[in-house]
PDB file of C-alpha atoms in Angstrom:
ATOM      1  CA  MET A   1     -13.029  72.815 147.907  1.00  0.00           C
ATOM      2  CA  ASN A   2     -11.691  73.402 151.395  1.00  0.00           C
ATOM      3  CA  LYS A   3      -8.318  74.491 149.960  1.00  0.00           C
ATOM      4  CA  ILE A   4      -9.993  77.037 147.679  1.00  0.00           C
ATOM      5  CA  ASN A   5     -11.891  78.593 150.607  1.00  0.00           C
ATOM      6  CA  THR A   6      -8.679  78.728 152.647  1.00  0.00           C
ATOM      7  CA  LEU A   7      -6.810  80.431 149.785  1.00  0.00           C
ATOM      8  CA  LYS A   8      -9.642  82.921 149.300  1.00  0.00           C
ATOM      9  CA  THR A   9      -9.642  83.725 153.015  1.00  0.00           C
ATOM     10  CA  LEU A  10      -5.838  84.101 153.045  1.00  0.00           C
ATOM     11  CA  LEU A  11      -5.928  86.368 149.985  1.00  0.00           C
ATOM     12  CA  LEU A  12      -8.720  88.510 151.434  1.00  0.00           C
ATOM     13  CA  THR A  13      -6.872  88.820 154.757  1.00  0.00           C
ATOM     14  CA  THR A  14      -3.657  89.871 152.961  1.00  0.00           C
ATOM     15  CA  VAL A  15      -5.494  92.523 150.930  1.00  0.00           C
ATOM     16  CA  ILE A  16      -7.161  93.911 154.051  1.00  0.00           C
ATOM     17  CA  ILE A  17      -3.834  94.103 155.904  1.00  0.00           C
ATOM     18  CA  LEU A  18      -2.076  95.814 152.979  1.00  0.00           C
ATOM     19  CA  PHE A  19      -4.721  98.492 152.603  1.00  0.00           C
ATOM     20  CA  SER A  20      -5.415  99.018 156.312  1.00  0.00           C
ATOM     21  CA  ASN A  21      -2.840 101.849 156.405  1.00  0.00           C
ATOM     22  CA  GLU A  22      -4.953 103.787 153.942  1.00  0.00           C
ATOM     23  CA  ILE A  23      -8.017 103.304 156.088  1.00  0.00           C
ATOM     24  CA  PHE A  24      -6.386 104.836 159.176  1.00  0.00           C
ATOM     25  CA  ALA A  25      -4.474 107.622 157.448  1.00  0.00           C
ATOM     26  CA  GLN A  26      -4.990 111.111 158.836  1.00  0.00           C
ATOM     27  CA  ASN A  27      -5.117 114.424 157.071  1.00  0.00           C
ATOM     28  CA  GLY A  28      -4.323 117.665 158.809  1.00  0.00           C
ATOM     29  CA  ASN A  29      -2.932 121.154 158.528  1.00  0.00           C
ATOM     30  CA  ILE A  30       0.208 122.447 160.185  1.00  0.00           C
ATOM     31  CA  THR A  31       0.449 126.057 161.258  1.00  0.00           C
ATOM     32  CA  VAL A  32       3.878 127.567 161.890  1.00  0.00           C
ATOM     33  CA  ASN A  33       3.923 130.650 164.079  1.00  0.00           C
ATOM     34  CA  GLU A  34       7.031 132.671 163.274  1.00  0.00           C
ATOM     35  CA  ASP A  35       8.191 135.643 165.304  1.00  0.00           C
ATOM     36  CA  ASP A  36       8.550 138.913 163.358  1.00  0.00           C
ATOM     37  CA  LYS A  37      12.020 139.369 164.850  1.00  0.00           C
ATOM     38  CA  LEU A  38      13.151 136.112 163.265  1.00  0.00           C
ATOM     39  CA  THR A  39      11.968 137.310 159.859  1.00  0.00           C
ATOM     40  CA  LYS A  40      13.910 140.566 160.306  1.00  0.00           C
ATOM     41  CA  VAL A  41      17.070 138.694 161.312  1.00  0.00           C
ATOM     42  CA  ILE A  42      16.802 136.465 158.237  1.00  0.00           C
ATOM     43  CA  GLU A  43      16.450 139.525 155.989  1.00  0.00           C
ATOM     44  CA  ILE A  44      19.491 141.173 157.600  1.00  0.00           C
ATOM     45  CA  LYS A  45      21.516 137.983 157.067  1.00  0.00           C
ATOM     46  CA  LYS A  46      20.495 137.889 153.398  1.00  0.00           C
ATOM     47  CA  ASP A  47      21.641 141.510 152.970  1.00  0.00           C
ATOM     48  CA  LEU A  48      24.990 140.733 154.607  1.00  0.00           C
ATOM     49  CA  ASN A  49      25.511 137.771 152.301  1.00  0.00           C
ATOM     50  CA  LYS A  50      24.816 139.987 149.286  1.00  0.00           C
ATOM     51  CA  GLU A  51      27.698 142.247 150.275  1.00  0.00           C
ATOM     52  CA  ASN A  52      29.973 139.242 149.720  1.00  0.00           C
ATOM     53  CA  THR A  53      32.877 140.587 151.767  1.00  0.00           C
ATOM     54  CA  ASP A  54      36.363 139.363 150.927  1.00  0.00           C
ATOM     55  CA  PHE A  55      37.437 138.391 154.429  1.00  0.00           C
ATOM     56  CA  ASN A  56      35.311 135.237 154.362  1.00  0.00           C
ATOM     57  CA  LYS A  57      36.617 134.035 150.977  1.00  0.00           C
ATOM     58  CA  TYR A  58      39.837 132.363 149.916  1.00  0.00           C
ATOM     59  CA  LYS A  59      42.146 133.945 147.352  1.00  0.00           C
ATOM     60  CA  ILE A  60      45.284 132.900 145.534  1.00  0.00           C
ATOM     61  CA  GLN A  61      48.302 135.188 145.397  1.00  0.00           C
ATOM     62  CA  ILE A  62      50.531 134.770 142.358  1.00  0.00           C
ATOM     63  CA  PHE A  63      52.886 137.732 142.805  1.00  0.00           C
ATOM     64  CA  SER A  64      54.235 140.298 145.253  1.00  0.00           C
ATOM     65  CA  GLY A  65      56.701 143.021 144.240  1.00  0.00           C
ATOM     66  CA  SER A  66      57.037 146.238 142.223  1.00  0.00           C
ATOM     67  CA  LEU A  67      54.157 147.858 140.363  1.00  0.00           C
ATOM     68  CA  ALA A  68      55.637 147.252 136.902  1.00  0.00           C
ATOM     69  CA  ALA A  69      56.281 143.570 137.593  1.00  0.00           C
ATOM     70  CA  ALA A  70      52.851 143.142 139.202  1.00  0.00           C
ATOM     71  CA  GLU A  71      51.114 144.637 136.155  1.00  0.00           C
ATOM     72  CA  LYS A  72      53.125 142.306 133.913  1.00  0.00           C
ATOM     73  CA  GLU A  73      52.101 139.242 135.980  1.00  0.00           C
ATOM     74  CA  LYS A  74      48.473 140.347 136.037  1.00  0.00           C
ATOM     75  CA  SER A  75      48.475 140.709 132.254  1.00  0.00           C
ATOM     76  CA  LYS A  76      50.128 137.298 131.877  1.00  0.00           C
ATOM     77  CA  PHE A  77      47.457 135.750 134.114  1.00  0.00           C
ATOM     78  CA  ILE A  78      44.552 137.401 132.279  1.00  0.00           C
ATOM     79  CA  ASN A  79      45.899 136.094 128.971  1.00  0.00           C
ATOM     80  CA  SER A  80      46.236 132.562 130.415  1.00  0.00           C
ATOM     81  CA  TYR A  81      43.007 132.166 132.393  1.00  0.00           C
ATOM     82  CA  GLU A  82      39.539 133.570 131.859  1.00  0.00           C
ATOM     83  CA  LYS A  83      37.497 131.810 134.508  1.00  0.00           C
ATOM     84  CA  TRP A  84      38.910 133.620 137.575  1.00  0.00           C
ATOM     85  CA  SER A  85      38.960 137.304 138.410  1.00  0.00           C
ATOM     86  CA  CYS A  86      42.313 139.003 138.905  1.00  0.00           C
ATOM     87  CA  GLU A  87      43.087 142.119 140.929  1.00  0.00           C
ATOM     88  CA  LEU A  88      46.097 144.238 141.697  1.00  0.00           C
ATOM     89  CA  VAL A  89      46.334 145.227 145.367  1.00  0.00           C
ATOM     90  CA  TYR A  90      48.802 147.463 147.188  1.00  0.00           C
ATOM     91  CA  GLU A  91      49.919 146.331 150.628  1.00  0.00           C
ATOM     92  CA  THR A  92      52.886 148.281 151.924  1.00  0.00           C
ATOM     93  CA  PRO A  93      55.534 147.955 150.552  1.00  0.00           C
ATOM     94  CA  ASN A  94      54.508 145.670 147.669  1.00  0.00           C
ATOM     95  CA  TYR A  95      51.951 145.334 144.926  1.00  0.00           C
ATOM     96  CA  LYS A  96      50.246 141.956 144.906  1.00  0.00           C
ATOM     97  CA  VAL A  97      48.271 140.051 142.309  1.00  0.00           C
ATOM     98  CA  TRP A  98      45.318 138.202 143.794  1.00  0.00           C
ATOM     99  CA  ILE A  99      43.173 135.680 142.002  1.00  0.00           C
ATOM    100  CA  GLY A 100      39.549 134.684 142.542  1.00  0.00           C
ATOM    101  CA  ARG A 101      37.096 134.703 145.384  1.00  0.00           C
ATOM    102  CA  PHE A 102      36.729 131.072 146.394  1.00  0.00           C
ATOM    103  CA  ARG A 103      33.976 130.091 148.832  1.00  0.00           C
ATOM    104  CA  SER A 104      35.747 127.017 150.166  1.00  0.00           C
ATOM    105  CA  ARG A 105      39.284 125.824 150.656  1.00  0.00           C
ATOM    106  CA  LEU A 106      38.543 122.862 148.371  1.00  0.00           C
ATOM    107  CA  GLU A 107      37.503 125.174 145.534  1.00  0.00           C
ATOM    108  CA  ALA A 108      40.691 127.222 146.036  1.00  0.00           C
ATOM    109  CA  ASP A 109      42.856 124.077 146.135  1.00  0.00           C
ATOM    110  CA  ARG A 110      41.462 122.901 142.807  1.00  0.00           C
ATOM    111  CA  ALA A 111      42.184 126.267 141.192  1.00  0.00           C
ATOM    112  CA  LEU A 112      45.665 126.393 142.753  1.00  0.00           C
ATOM    113  CA  ILE A 113      46.646 123.097 141.125  1.00  0.00           C
ATOM    114  CA  GLU A 114      45.857 124.538 137.698  1.00  0.00           C
ATOM    115  CA  ILE A 115      47.340 127.990 138.389  1.00  0.00           C
ATOM    116  CA  GLN A 116      50.626 126.602 139.712  1.00  0.00           C
ATOM    117  CA  LYS A 117      51.340 125.120 136.282  1.00  0.00           C
ATOM    118  CA  LYS A 118      52.113 128.665 135.038  1.00  0.00           C
ATOM    119  CA  PHE A 119      52.685 130.413 138.365  1.00  0.00           C
ATOM    120  CA  PRO A 120      54.609 127.918 140.565  1.00  0.00           C
ATOM    121  CA  SER A 121      54.980 130.290 143.531  1.00  0.00           C
ATOM    122  CA  ALA A 122      51.210 130.807 143.857  1.00  0.00           C
ATOM    123  CA  PHE A 123      49.605 130.112 147.236  1.00  0.00           C
ATOM    124  CA  ILE A 124      46.212 130.255 148.932  1.00  0.00           C
ATOM    125  CA  PHE A 125      45.352 132.732 151.664  1.00  0.00           C
ATOM    126  CA  LYS A 126      42.339 134.199 153.401  1.00  0.00           C
ATOM    127  CA  PRO A 127      42.296 138.028 153.557  1.00  0.00           C
ATOM    128  CA  LYS A 128      42.147 139.517 157.030  1.00  0.00           C
ATOM    129  CA  LYS A 129      39.154 141.557 158.103  1.00  0.00           C
ATOM    130  CA  ASP A 130      39.921 145.277 158.204  1.00  0.00           C
ATOM    131  CA  LYS A 131      40.096 146.750 161.685  1.00  0.00           C
ATOM    132  CA  ASP A 132      37.713 149.703 161.902  1.00  0.00           C
TER     133      ASP A 132
END
């Protein structure tokens, strides 16, 4: 009988210890005071990100040369790949064919591996910001 009382006491003690966290739990509200200037800065940053400027993206160049040859390479690329955008750009004295707008170098590297199968001279670059 003594063992049964000891087991009951041990079991009751264990249950009380396990549920004691619930007994002492606290509920409360948190108030965050945010400066209006911070909200304005966040909105400005969102607007800048929407513009999605090219100078902070990676691109792949597959060709540089005459206009006729550049148009031919662009057409060849468009017929081979659909998942990346392709643009023809003039930078004195050559026309260039640029591919994609990759957010990270890793993303550009993955695309480059696939693109170099048909365009072996392709390479990654990051466009320079225009000087105003």
